[in-house]
Amino acid sequence: MSLSVDYASLVRSVARQLGYGSVYSTGTVAATASTKTITLTGGVWPAWAGDAAINIEGTVYGITSRKDEDEILVDSIGDLSSGKKYVLVQSITDDKADTFLDIQDVIDQGYREFCFPAPAQEPYFVWSWLLEKKAIDLKHNTSEYPLGTDFGQYVDNSFVYKSGIDEPPLSLISEREFRAEQARDEGKGVPRYVTWRQKAFTSATGREFELLVYPTPESASFPGETLTGGDPGNDLIEYYMRVVPAALSPAAPFPLCGDIHGDTLLKSCQAVAERKLGDDAGIYEGKFKERLAASMAVDRAVKATIGV
């Protein structure tokens, strides 16, 4: 048994605090659209399962009735193969799905506030566990590379060629400095500068960002490489960036912070639930601030050790 905090344990704590019912997550489920049935493997549906909401790998359904010990019914559902992870919560509202959506809102907000804490003594704080190593396989005659939907508007300045090329690290410069470099000439060769910028906003996809490299890569500058996106080689650059984590769910139950900061995340969710109930900060808000300070102290020590 470990002290880790996962999605099911967060749901259980928030449900209890909000005054909702019991939580159940034993086994896995499958669903049949034609019969509107959710079938359980590896457990027995509790007696209250007919008055409940279920989250199956990120999608919430309201339960209409408990058919028997391994089947419950819903108004509508698509076919789902066996082995799907889920969490079931006893409902206290007529719209049963609202019960789970309220809990999910609290967990999402708590996770967000923990990952991106408000500034205190320093302008901003970047957790070491939100810094992930990424790689870009350079393409011939291509200088623009999408940073992905998890890009958190922060790139560490340590860009290096992974292997196979005797070149110094690339320099991270501002977008203005980058445009000035481009204005001097449109040369091609081994990239030496990088910058990141926001792409044109579209409401369909949200805000996205991209990385730019200069000079534009060309195959002649990388011996043995065609720069067509094949196997990684000496045209691969690596860097660290801050990620925006995906929402927690039965399919992705573990937070990026790891076990050592799990209680801080729990206290963050409890503080959000506290505000949701009374719109005032109270005992859980104070506990969250205590745990947040402790987590930051631990993380500073980690960053000093690993040189981030």
PDB file of C-alpha atoms in Angstrom:
ATOM      1  CA  MET A   1       0.000   0.000   0.000  1.00  0.00           C
ATOM      2  CA  SER A   2       1.379   3.411  -0.981  1.00  0.00           C
ATOM      3  CA  LEU A   3       0.548   6.956   0.069  1.00  0.00           C
ATOM      4  CA  SER A   4      -0.119   8.037  -3.514  1.00  0.00           C
ATOM      5  CA  VAL A   5      -3.121  10.212  -4.351  1.00  0.00           C
ATOM      6  CA  ASP A   6      -4.984   9.212  -7.479  1.00  0.00           C
ATOM      7  CA  TYR A   7      -8.183  10.256  -9.240  1.00  0.00           C
ATOM      8  CA  ALA A   8     -10.465   7.894  -7.325  1.00  0.00           C
ATOM      9  CA  SER A   9      -9.144   9.062  -3.958  1.00  0.00           C
ATOM     10  CA  LEU A  10      -9.631  12.702  -4.959  1.00  0.00           C
ATOM     11  CA  VAL A  11     -13.201  11.971  -6.059  1.00  0.00           C
ATOM     12  CA  ARG A  12     -13.882  10.211  -2.757  1.00  0.00           C
ATOM     13  CA  SER A  13     -12.558  13.112  -0.669  1.00  0.00           C
ATOM     14  CA  VAL A  14     -14.362  15.807  -2.652  1.00  0.00           C
ATOM     15  CA  ALA A  15     -17.628  13.843  -2.728  1.00  0.00           C
ATOM     16  CA  ARG A  16     -17.514  13.446   1.041  1.00  0.00           C
ATOM     17  CA  GLN A  17     -16.775  17.131   1.558  1.00  0.00           C
ATOM     18  CA  LEU A  18     -19.551  18.299  -0.781  1.00  0.00           C
ATOM     19  CA  GLY A  19     -22.040  16.049   1.000  1.00  0.00           C
ATOM     20  CA  TYR A  20     -22.517  13.636  -1.885  1.00  0.00           C
ATOM     21  CA  GLY A  21     -22.774   9.879  -1.490  1.00  0.00           C
ATOM     22  CA  SER A  22     -20.419   6.926  -1.630  1.00  0.00           C
ATOM     23  CA  VAL A  23     -17.782   6.204  -4.277  1.00  0.00           C
ATOM     24  CA  TYR A  24     -17.008   2.869  -5.942  1.00  0.00           C
ATOM     25  CA  SER A  25     -14.300   1.971  -8.464  1.00  0.00           C
ATOM     26  CA  THR A  26     -13.550  -1.743  -8.169  1.00  0.00           C
ATOM     27  CA  GLY A  27     -12.918  -3.681 -11.393  1.00  0.00           C
ATOM     28  CA  THR A  28     -13.471  -2.499 -14.972  1.00  0.00           C
ATOM     29  CA  VAL A  29     -16.487  -2.025 -17.218  1.00  0.00           C
ATOM     30  CA  ALA A  30     -17.777  -2.508 -20.752  1.00  0.00           C
ATOM     31  CA  ALA A  31     -20.917  -1.079 -22.369  1.00  0.00           C
ATOM     32  CA  THR A  32     -23.489  -2.256 -24.913  1.00  0.00           C
ATOM     33  CA  ALA A  33     -25.301   0.468 -26.826  1.00  0.00           C
ATOM     34  CA  SER A  34     -28.291  -1.626 -27.921  1.00  0.00           C
ATOM     35  CA  THR A  35     -29.277  -2.521 -24.350  1.00  0.00           C
ATOM     36  CA  LYS A  36     -27.930   0.660 -22.706  1.00  0.00           C
ATOM     37  CA  THR A  37     -26.086  -1.586 -20.276  1.00  0.00           C
ATOM     38  CA  ILE A  38     -22.818  -1.102 -18.406  1.00  0.00           C
ATOM     39  CA  THR A  39     -21.348  -4.435 -17.357  1.00  0.00           C
ATOM     40  CA  LEU A  40     -18.901  -4.756 -14.469  1.00  0.00           C
ATOM     41  CA  THR A  41     -16.011  -7.235 -14.307  1.00  0.00           C
ATOM     42  CA  GLY A  42     -14.084  -7.822 -11.088  1.00  0.00           C
ATOM     43  CA  GLY A  43     -16.613  -6.423  -8.637  1.00  0.00           C
ATOM     44  CA  VAL A  44     -20.263  -6.159  -7.588  1.00  0.00           C
ATOM     45  CA  TRP A  45     -22.345  -3.038  -8.145  1.00  0.00           C
ATOM     46  CA  PRO A  46     -23.343  -1.551  -4.772  1.00  0.00           C
ATOM     47  CA  ALA A  47     -27.032  -1.410  -3.856  1.00  0.00           C
ATOM     48  CA  TRP A  48     -27.107   2.346  -4.485  1.00  0.00           C
ATOM     49  CA  ALA A  49     -25.713   2.057  -8.036  1.00  0.00           C
ATOM     50  CA  GLY A  50     -29.132   2.793  -9.550  1.00  0.00           C
ATOM     51  CA  ASP A  51     -28.969   6.316  -8.119  1.00  0.00           C
ATOM     52  CA  ALA A  52     -25.517   7.294  -9.292  1.00  0.00           C
ATOM     53  CA  ALA A  53     -23.326   8.891 -11.931  1.00  0.00           C
ATOM     54  CA  ILE A  54     -20.389   7.147 -13.546  1.00  0.00           C
ATOM     55  CA  ASN A  55     -17.251   8.515 -15.172  1.00  0.00           C
ATOM     56  CA  ILE A  56     -15.890   6.051 -17.728  1.00  0.00           C
ATOM     57  CA  GLU A  57     -12.446   7.155 -18.907  1.00  0.00           C
ATOM     58  CA  GLY A  58     -13.431  10.835 -18.937  1.00  0.00           C
ATOM     59  CA  THR A  59     -17.111  10.698 -20.001  1.00  0.00           C
ATOM     60  CA  VAL A  60     -19.890  11.048 -17.412  1.00  0.00           C
ATOM     61  CA  TYR A  61     -23.204   9.188 -17.584  1.00  0.00           C
ATOM     62  CA  GLY A  62     -26.256   9.261 -15.320  1.00  0.00           C
ATOM     63  CA  ILE A  63     -27.413   5.812 -14.167  1.00  0.00           C
ATOM     64  CA  THR A  64     -31.146   4.977 -14.464  1.00  0.00           C
ATOM     65  CA  SER A  65     -31.258   1.682 -12.542  1.00  0.00           C
ATOM     66  CA  ARG A  66     -29.306  -1.259 -11.136  1.00  0.00           C
ATOM     67  CA  LYS A  67     -30.278  -4.355 -13.101  1.00  0.00           C
ATOM     68  CA  ASP A  68     -28.294  -6.881 -11.076  1.00  0.00           C
ATOM     69  CA  GLU A  69     -24.960  -7.292  -9.350  1.00  0.00           C
ATOM     70  CA  ASP A  70     -22.895  -6.758 -12.507  1.00  0.00           C
ATOM     71  CA  GLU A  71     -25.168  -4.620 -14.748  1.00  0.00           C
ATOM     72  CA  ILE A  72     -26.491  -1.080 -14.537  1.00  0.00           C
ATOM     73  CA  LEU A  73     -28.566   0.836 -17.094  1.00  0.00           C
ATOM     74  CA  VAL A  74     -28.125   4.319 -18.591  1.00  0.00           C
ATOM     75  CA  ASP A  75     -30.269   6.510 -20.859  1.00  0.00           C
ATOM     76  CA  SER A  76     -27.758   6.423 -23.682  1.00  0.00           C
ATOM     77  CA  ILE A  77     -24.251   5.084 -24.267  1.00  0.00           C
ATOM     78  CA  GLY A  78     -22.122   3.822 -27.121  1.00  0.00           C
ATOM     79  CA  ASP A  79     -20.452   0.430 -27.333  1.00  0.00           C
ATOM     80  CA  LEU A  80     -17.384   0.247 -25.098  1.00  0.00           C
ATOM     81  CA  SER A  81     -14.948  -2.652 -25.142  1.00  0.00           C
ATOM     82  CA  SER A  82     -14.090  -4.472 -21.924  1.00  0.00           C
ATOM     83  CA  GLY A  83     -11.441  -3.254 -19.525  1.00  0.00           C
ATOM     84  CA  LYS A  84     -12.521   0.385 -19.286  1.00  0.00           C
ATOM     85  CA  LYS A  85     -11.615   2.187 -16.060  1.00  0.00           C
ATOM     86  CA  TYR A  86     -14.347   4.050 -14.189  1.00  0.00           C
ATOM     87  CA  VAL A  87     -15.448   5.751 -10.966  1.00  0.00           C
ATOM     88  CA  LEU A  88     -19.054   5.576  -9.705  1.00  0.00           C
ATOM     89  CA  VAL A  89     -20.511   8.219  -7.356  1.00  0.00           C
ATOM     90  CA  GLN A  90     -23.817   8.043  -5.507  1.00  0.00           C
ATOM     91  CA  SER A  91     -26.010  10.937  -6.687  1.00  0.00           C
ATOM     92  CA  ILE A  92     -28.139  13.337  -4.648  1.00  0.00           C
ATOM     93  CA  THR A  93     -29.574  15.354  -7.538  1.00  0.00           C
ATOM     94  CA  ASP A  94     -32.316  14.686 -10.084  1.00  0.00           C
ATOM     95  CA  ASP A  95     -29.835  15.238 -12.889  1.00  0.00           C
ATOM     96  CA  LYS A  96     -27.466  12.522 -11.756  1.00  0.00           C
ATOM     97  CA  ALA A  97     -24.621  13.492 -14.070  1.00  0.00           C
ATOM     98  CA  ASP A  98     -24.472  16.920 -12.395  1.00  0.00           C
ATOM     99  CA  THR A  99     -23.202  15.246  -9.230  1.00  0.00           C
ATOM    100  CA  PHE A 100     -20.087  14.018 -10.965  1.00  0.00           C
ATOM    101  CA  LEU A 101     -19.636  17.179 -13.009  1.00  0.00           C
ATOM    102  CA  ASP A 102     -19.574  19.227  -9.780  1.00  0.00           C
ATOM    103  CA  ILE A 103     -16.869  16.958  -8.389  1.00  0.00           C
ATOM    104  CA  GLN A 104     -14.880  17.088 -11.631  1.00  0.00           C
ATOM    105  CA  ASP A 105     -15.029  20.888 -11.639  1.00  0.00           C
ATOM    106  CA  VAL A 106     -13.523  20.968  -8.137  1.00  0.00           C
ATOM    107  CA  ILE A 107     -10.724  18.528  -9.033  1.00  0.00           C
ATOM    108  CA  ASP A 108      -9.908  20.381 -12.266  1.00  0.00           C
ATOM    109  CA  GLN A 109      -9.721  23.719 -10.458  1.00  0.00           C
ATOM    110  CA  GLY A 110      -7.708  22.274  -7.563  1.00  0.00           C
ATOM    111  CA  TYR A 111      -5.210  20.673  -9.938  1.00  0.00           C
ATOM    112  CA  ARG A 112      -4.925  23.926 -11.899  1.00  0.00           C
ATOM    113  CA  GLU A 113      -4.317  26.047  -8.789  1.00  0.00           C
ATOM    114  CA  PHE A 114      -1.666  23.626  -7.550  1.00  0.00           C
ATOM    115  CA  CYS A 115       0.154  23.425 -10.895  1.00  0.00           C
ATOM    116  CA  PHE A 116       0.205  27.195 -11.391  1.00  0.00           C
ATOM    117  CA  PRO A 117       0.337  28.820  -7.937  1.00  0.00           C
ATOM    118  CA  ALA A 118      -0.185  32.547  -7.488  1.00  0.00           C
ATOM    119  CA  PRO A 119       3.057  34.580  -7.336  1.00  0.00           C
ATOM    120  CA  ALA A 120       4.484  35.155  -3.869  1.00  0.00           C
ATOM    121  CA  GLN A 121       8.057  36.293  -3.276  1.00  0.00           C
ATOM    122  CA  GLU A 122       9.074  35.480  -6.861  1.00  0.00           C
ATOM    123  CA  PRO A 123       7.501  36.561 -10.172  1.00  0.00           C
ATOM    124  CA  TYR A 124       6.428  33.013 -11.017  1.00  0.00           C
ATOM    125  CA  PHE A 125       7.174  29.491  -9.916  1.00  0.00           C
ATOM    126  CA  VAL A 126       7.800  26.592 -12.301  1.00  0.00           C
ATOM    127  CA  TRP A 127       7.605  23.132 -10.753  1.00  0.00           C
ATOM    128  CA  SER A 128      10.378  20.726 -11.698  1.00  0.00           C
ATOM    129  CA  TRP A 129       7.734  18.052 -12.312  1.00  0.00           C
ATOM    130  CA  LEU A 130       6.054  20.259 -14.925  1.00  0.00           C
ATOM    131  CA  LEU A 131       9.291  20.498 -16.899  1.00  0.00           C
ATOM    132  CA  GLU A 132       9.369  17.758 -19.503  1.00  0.00           C
ATOM    133  CA  LYS A 133      12.088  16.926 -21.977  1.00  0.00           C
ATOM    134  CA  LYS A 134      10.867  17.233 -25.545  1.00  0.00           C
ATOM    135  CA  ALA A 135      12.512  16.528 -28.872  1.00  0.00           C
ATOM    136  CA  ILE A 136      12.172  17.939 -32.372  1.00  0.00           C
ATOM    137  CA  ASP A 137      13.286  16.045 -35.446  1.00  0.00           C
ATOM    138  CA  LEU A 138      14.352  18.822 -37.805  1.00  0.00           C
ATOM    139  CA  LYS A 139      12.952  18.796 -41.317  1.00  0.00           C
ATOM    140  CA  HIS A 140      14.668  19.938 -44.500  1.00  0.00           C
ATOM    141  CA  ASN A 141      13.690  23.528 -45.416  1.00  0.00           C
ATOM    142  CA  THR A 142      11.307  23.791 -42.433  1.00  0.00           C
ATOM    143  CA  SER A 143      11.866  26.379 -39.701  1.00  0.00           C
ATOM    144  CA  GLU A 144       8.506  26.227 -37.851  1.00  0.00           C
ATOM    145  CA  TYR A 145       7.563  23.403 -35.446  1.00  0.00           C
ATOM    146  CA  PRO A 146       4.317  23.118 -33.419  1.00  0.00           C
ATOM    147  CA  LEU A 147       4.807  22.909 -29.656  1.00  0.00           C
ATOM    148  CA  GLY A 148       1.637  20.954 -28.961  1.00  0.00           C
ATOM    149  CA  THR A 149      -1.487  21.662 -26.937  1.00  0.00           C
ATOM    150  CA  ASP A 150       0.329  20.978 -23.650  1.00  0.00           C
ATOM    151  CA  PHE A 151       2.815  23.842 -24.095  1.00  0.00           C
ATOM    152  CA  GLY A 152       2.814  26.030 -20.972  1.00  0.00           C
ATOM    153  CA  GLN A 153       4.396  29.239 -22.324  1.00  0.00           C
ATOM    154  CA  TYR A 154       7.809  28.452 -20.911  1.00  0.00           C
ATOM    155  CA  VAL A 155      10.872  26.978 -22.604  1.00  0.00           C
ATOM    156  CA  ASP A 156      14.134  26.340 -20.795  1.00  0.00           C
ATOM    157  CA  ASN A 157      17.196  27.798 -22.519  1.00  0.00           C
ATOM    158  CA  SER A 158      19.074  24.487 -22.794  1.00  0.00           C
ATOM    159  CA  PHE A 159      18.573  23.388 -26.406  1.00  0.00           C
ATOM    160  CA  VAL A 160      21.086  20.749 -27.460  1.00  0.00           C
ATOM    161  CA  TYR A 161      21.668  18.463 -30.406  1.00  0.00           C
ATOM    162  CA  LYS A 162      21.080  14.960 -29.150  1.00  0.00           C
ATOM    163  CA  SER A 163      23.947  13.161 -30.860  1.00  0.00           C
ATOM    164  CA  GLY A 164      26.000  12.750 -33.981  1.00  0.00           C
ATOM    165  CA  ILE A 165      26.919  16.382 -34.554  1.00  0.00           C
ATOM    166  CA  ASP A 166      29.690  18.429 -32.995  1.00  0.00           C
ATOM    167  CA  GLU A 167      27.772  21.669 -32.514  1.00  0.00           C
ATOM    168  CA  PRO A 168      27.294  23.918 -29.461  1.00  0.00           C
ATOM    169  CA  PRO A 169      23.875  24.273 -27.790  1.00  0.00           C
ATOM    170  CA  LEU A 170      21.359  26.446 -29.587  1.00  0.00           C
ATOM    171  CA  SER A 171      20.623  29.881 -28.128  1.00  0.00           C
ATOM    172  CA  LEU A 172      17.104  30.796 -27.025  1.00  0.00           C
ATOM    173  CA  ILE A 173      16.439  34.399 -28.032  1.00  0.00           C
ATOM    174  CA  SER A 174      13.429  36.704 -28.109  1.00  0.00           C
ATOM    175  CA  GLU A 175      11.102  36.791 -31.093  1.00  0.00           C
ATOM    176  CA  ARG A 176      12.323  40.310 -31.892  1.00  0.00           C
ATOM    177  CA  GLU A 177      15.965  39.186 -31.890  1.00  0.00           C
ATOM    178  CA  PHE A 178      14.980  36.202 -34.010  1.00  0.00           C
ATOM    179  CA  ARG A 179      13.348  38.404 -36.647  1.00  0.00           C
ATOM    180  CA  ALA A 180      16.478  40.539 -36.708  1.00  0.00           C
ATOM    181  CA  GLU A 181      18.590  37.441 -37.423  1.00  0.00           C
ATOM    182  CA  GLN A 182      16.231  36.451 -40.242  1.00  0.00           C
ATOM    183  CA  ALA A 183      16.350  39.968 -41.667  1.00  0.00           C
ATOM    184  CA  ARG A 184      20.125  39.766 -42.125  1.00  0.00           C
ATOM    185  CA  ASP A 185      19.802  36.894 -44.589  1.00  0.00           C
ATOM    186  CA  GLU A 186      17.695  33.859 -45.379  1.00  0.00           C
ATOM    187  CA  GLY A 187      20.563  31.442 -45.019  1.00  0.00           C
ATOM    188  CA  LYS A 188      20.265  27.733 -44.491  1.00  0.00           C
ATOM    189  CA  GLY A 189      22.441  25.418 -42.498  1.00  0.00           C
ATOM    190  CA  VAL A 190      22.747  24.110 -38.965  1.00  0.00           C
ATOM    191  CA  PRO A 191      20.243  25.965 -36.717  1.00  0.00           C
ATOM    192  CA  ARG A 192      21.894  28.049 -33.997  1.00  0.00           C
ATOM    193  CA  TYR A 193      18.970  30.103 -32.637  1.00  0.00           C
ATOM    194  CA  VAL A 194      15.477  29.220 -31.432  1.00  0.00           C
ATOM    195  CA  THR A 195      12.466  31.171 -30.220  1.00  0.00           C
ATOM    196  CA  TRP A 196       8.822  30.427 -29.477  1.00  0.00           C
ATOM    197  CA  ARG A 197       5.788  32.453 -30.496  1.00  0.00           C
ATOM    198  CA  GLN A 198       2.030  32.196 -30.417  1.00  0.00           C
ATOM    199  CA  LYS A 199       0.224  31.178 -33.576  1.00  0.00           C
ATOM    200  CA  ALA A 200      -2.828  32.961 -34.941  1.00  0.00           C
ATOM    201  CA  PHE A 201      -5.727  32.232 -32.583  1.00  0.00           C
ATOM    202  CA  THR A 202      -8.677  30.132 -33.702  1.00  0.00           C
ATOM    203  CA  SER A 203     -11.583  29.367 -31.378  1.00  0.00           C
ATOM    204  CA  ALA A 204     -11.856  25.824 -32.714  1.00  0.00           C
ATOM    205  CA  THR A 205      -8.422  24.785 -31.437  1.00  0.00           C
ATOM    206  CA  GLY A 206      -7.636  27.436 -28.819  1.00  0.00           C
ATOM    207  CA  ARG A 207      -4.310  29.164 -28.305  1.00  0.00           C
ATOM    208  CA  GLU A 208      -1.380  27.269 -29.825  1.00  0.00           C
ATOM    209  CA  PHE A 209       2.355  27.964 -30.026  1.00  0.00           C
ATOM    210  CA  GLU A 210       5.274  27.056 -32.237  1.00  0.00           C
ATOM    211  CA  LEU A 211       9.059  26.906 -32.079  1.00  0.00           C
ATOM    212  CA  LEU A 212      11.189  28.600 -34.730  1.00  0.00           C
ATOM    213  CA  VAL A 213      14.761  27.693 -35.644  1.00  0.00           C
ATOM    214  CA  TYR A 214      17.366  29.714 -37.540  1.00  0.00           C
ATOM    215  CA  PRO A 215      19.069  29.160 -39.917  1.00  0.00           C
ATOM    216  CA  THR A 216      16.545  26.933 -41.671  1.00  0.00           C
ATOM    217  CA  PRO A 217      17.836  23.316 -41.628  1.00  0.00           C
ATOM    218  CA  GLU A 218      19.218  21.822 -44.805  1.00  0.00           C
ATOM    219  CA  SER A 219      20.303  18.258 -45.392  1.00  0.00           C
ATOM    220  CA  ALA A 220      23.793  19.211 -46.587  1.00  0.00           C
ATOM    221  CA  SER A 221      24.565  20.544 -43.094  1.00  0.00           C
ATOM    222  CA  PHE A 222      23.832  17.203 -41.394  1.00  0.00           C
ATOM    223  CA  PRO A 223      26.042  14.451 -42.825  1.00  0.00           C
ATOM    224  CA  GLY A 224      24.117  11.257 -43.420  1.00  0.00           C
ATOM    225  CA  GLU A 225      20.722  12.869 -42.812  1.00  0.00           C
ATOM    226  CA  THR A 226      17.969  13.622 -45.317  1.00  0.00           C
ATOM    227  CA  LEU A 227      15.867  15.653 -42.835  1.00  0.00           C
ATOM    228  CA  THR A 228      12.646  14.023 -43.977  1.00  0.00           C
ATOM    229  CA  GLY A 229      11.409  13.037 -40.551  1.00  0.00           C
ATOM    230  CA  GLY A 230      12.905   9.578 -40.474  1.00  0.00           C
ATOM    231  CA  ASP A 231      14.687   7.892 -37.584  1.00  0.00           C
ATOM    232  CA  PRO A 232      16.152  10.317 -35.017  1.00  0.00           C
ATOM    233  CA  GLY A 233      19.787  11.054 -35.655  1.00  0.00           C
ATOM    234  CA  ASN A 234      22.058  14.042 -35.643  1.00  0.00           C
ATOM    235  CA  ASP A 235      19.181  16.348 -36.673  1.00  0.00           C
ATOM    236  CA  LEU A 236      17.357  15.823 -33.358  1.00  0.00           C
ATOM    237  CA  ILE A 237      17.304  18.642 -30.804  1.00  0.00           C
ATOM    238  CA  GLU A 238      16.174  18.280 -27.194  1.00  0.00           C
ATOM    239  CA  TYR A 239      14.898  20.878 -24.736  1.00  0.00           C
ATOM    240  CA  TYR A 240      12.788  21.334 -21.600  1.00  0.00           C
ATOM    241  CA  MET A 241       9.434  23.091 -21.504  1.00  0.00           C
ATOM    242  CA  ARG A 242       6.682  23.545 -18.954  1.00  0.00           C
ATOM    243  CA  VAL A 243       3.651  21.449 -19.753  1.00  0.00           C
ATOM    244  CA  VAL A 244      -0.022  22.079 -19.068  1.00  0.00           C
ATOM    245  CA  PRO A 245      -1.231  18.749 -17.659  1.00  0.00           C
ATOM    246  CA  ALA A 246      -4.316  16.991 -18.948  1.00  0.00           C
ATOM    247  CA  ALA A 247      -7.318  16.689 -16.642  1.00  0.00           C
ATOM    248  CA  LEU A 248      -7.308  13.715 -14.292  1.00  0.00           C
ATOM    249  CA  SER A 249      -9.752  10.925 -15.092  1.00  0.00           C
ATOM    250  CA  PRO A 250     -10.234   7.187 -14.510  1.00  0.00           C
ATOM    251  CA  ALA A 251      -8.100   6.573 -17.613  1.00  0.00           C
ATOM    252  CA  ALA A 252      -5.363   8.974 -16.434  1.00  0.00           C
ATOM    253  CA  PRO A 253      -5.605   8.734 -12.636  1.00  0.00           C
ATOM    254  CA  PHE A 254      -2.164   9.880 -11.477  1.00  0.00           C
ATOM    255  CA  PRO A 255      -1.115  13.561 -11.316  1.00  0.00           C
ATOM    256  CA  LEU A 256       2.203  14.788 -12.674  1.00  0.00           C
ATOM    257  CA  CYS A 257       3.310  15.977  -9.238  1.00  0.00           C
ATOM    258  CA  GLY A 258       4.004  12.425  -8.030  1.00  0.00           C
ATOM    259  CA  ASP A 259       3.417  10.883  -4.626  1.00  0.00           C
ATOM    260  CA  ILE A 260       5.548  13.314  -2.651  1.00  0.00           C
ATOM    261  CA  HIS A 261       3.220  16.227  -3.463  1.00  0.00           C
ATOM    262  CA  GLY A 262      -0.019  14.230  -3.450  1.00  0.00           C
ATOM    263  CA  ASP A 263      -1.284  15.649  -0.163  1.00  0.00           C
ATOM    264  CA  THR A 264      -0.740  19.192  -1.450  1.00  0.00           C
ATOM    265  CA  LEU A 265      -2.944  18.417  -4.451  1.00  0.00           C
ATOM    266  CA  LEU A 266      -5.572  16.911  -2.139  1.00  0.00           C
ATOM    267  CA  LYS A 267      -5.549  20.025   0.064  1.00  0.00           C
ATOM    268  CA  SER A 268      -5.868  22.207  -3.036  1.00  0.00           C
ATOM    269  CA  CYS A 269      -9.001  20.315  -4.113  1.00  0.00           C
ATOM    270  CA  GLN A 270     -10.410  20.507  -0.592  1.00  0.00           C
ATOM    271  CA  ALA A 271      -9.805  24.276  -0.527  1.00  0.00           C
ATOM    272  CA  VAL A 272     -11.696  24.658  -3.811  1.00  0.00           C
ATOM    273  CA  ALA A 273     -14.558  22.524  -2.465  1.00  0.00           C
ATOM    274  CA  GLU A 274     -14.609  24.677   0.660  1.00  0.00           C
ATOM    275  CA  ARG A 275     -15.029  27.816  -1.448  1.00  0.00           C
ATOM    276  CA  LYS A 276     -17.706  26.127  -3.539  1.00  0.00           C
ATOM    277  CA  LEU A 277     -19.734  25.370  -0.406  1.00  0.00           C
ATOM    278  CA  GLY A 278     -19.375  28.705   1.351  1.00  0.00           C
ATOM    279  CA  ASP A 279     -17.539  31.045  -1.034  1.00  0.00           C
ATOM    280  CA  ASP A 280     -15.102  31.777   1.793  1.00  0.00           C
ATOM    281  CA  ALA A 281     -11.597  30.583   2.570  1.00  0.00           C
ATOM    282  CA  GLY A 282     -11.378  28.487   5.711  1.00  0.00           C
ATOM    283  CA  ILE A 283      -9.452  25.669   7.331  1.00  0.00           C
ATOM    284  CA  TYR A 284      -8.720  23.831   4.077  1.00  0.00           C
ATOM    285  CA  GLU A 285      -7.391  26.986   2.435  1.00  0.00           C
ATOM    286  CA  GLY A 286      -4.971  27.384   5.328  1.00  0.00           C
ATOM    287  CA  LYS A 287      -3.912  23.746   5.124  1.00  0.00           C
ATOM    288  CA  PHE A 288      -3.354  24.077   1.379  1.00  0.00           C
ATOM    289  CA  LYS A 289      -1.082  27.097   1.862  1.00  0.00           C
ATOM    290  CA  GLU A 290       0.941  25.166   4.452  1.00  0.00           C
ATOM    291  CA  ARG A 291       1.346  22.151   2.176  1.00  0.00           C
ATOM    292  CA  LEU A 292       2.077  24.377  -0.849  1.00  0.00           C
ATOM    293  CA  ALA A 293       4.937  26.080   0.991  1.00  0.00           C
ATOM    294  CA  ALA A 294       6.347  22.694   1.985  1.00  0.00           C
ATOM    295  CA  SER A 295       6.063  21.366  -1.577  1.00  0.00           C
ATOM    296  CA  MET A 296       7.803  24.453  -2.980  1.00  0.00           C
ATOM    297  CA  ALA A 297      10.676  24.025  -0.520  1.00  0.00           C
ATOM    298  CA  VAL A 298      11.069  20.391  -1.566  1.00  0.00           C
ATOM    299  CA  ASP A 299      10.927  21.311  -5.247  1.00  0.00           C
ATOM    300  CA  ARG A 300      13.542  24.031  -4.901  1.00  0.00           C
ATOM    301  CA  ALA A 301      15.868  21.457  -3.359  1.00  0.00           C
ATOM    302  CA  VAL A 302      15.156  19.055  -6.222  1.00  0.00           C
ATOM    303  CA  LYS A 303      15.896  21.729  -8.847  1.00  0.00           C
ATOM    304  CA  ALA A 304      19.139  22.641  -7.083  1.00  0.00           C
ATOM    305  CA  THR A 305      20.160  18.988  -7.123  1.00  0.00           C
ATOM    306  CA  ILE A 306      19.395  18.288 -10.757  1.00  0.00           C
ATOM    307  CA  GLY A 307      20.446  21.711 -12.014  1.00  0.00           C
ATOM    308  CA  VAL A 308      17.120  22.820 -13.476  1.00  0.00           C
TER     309      VAL A 308
END
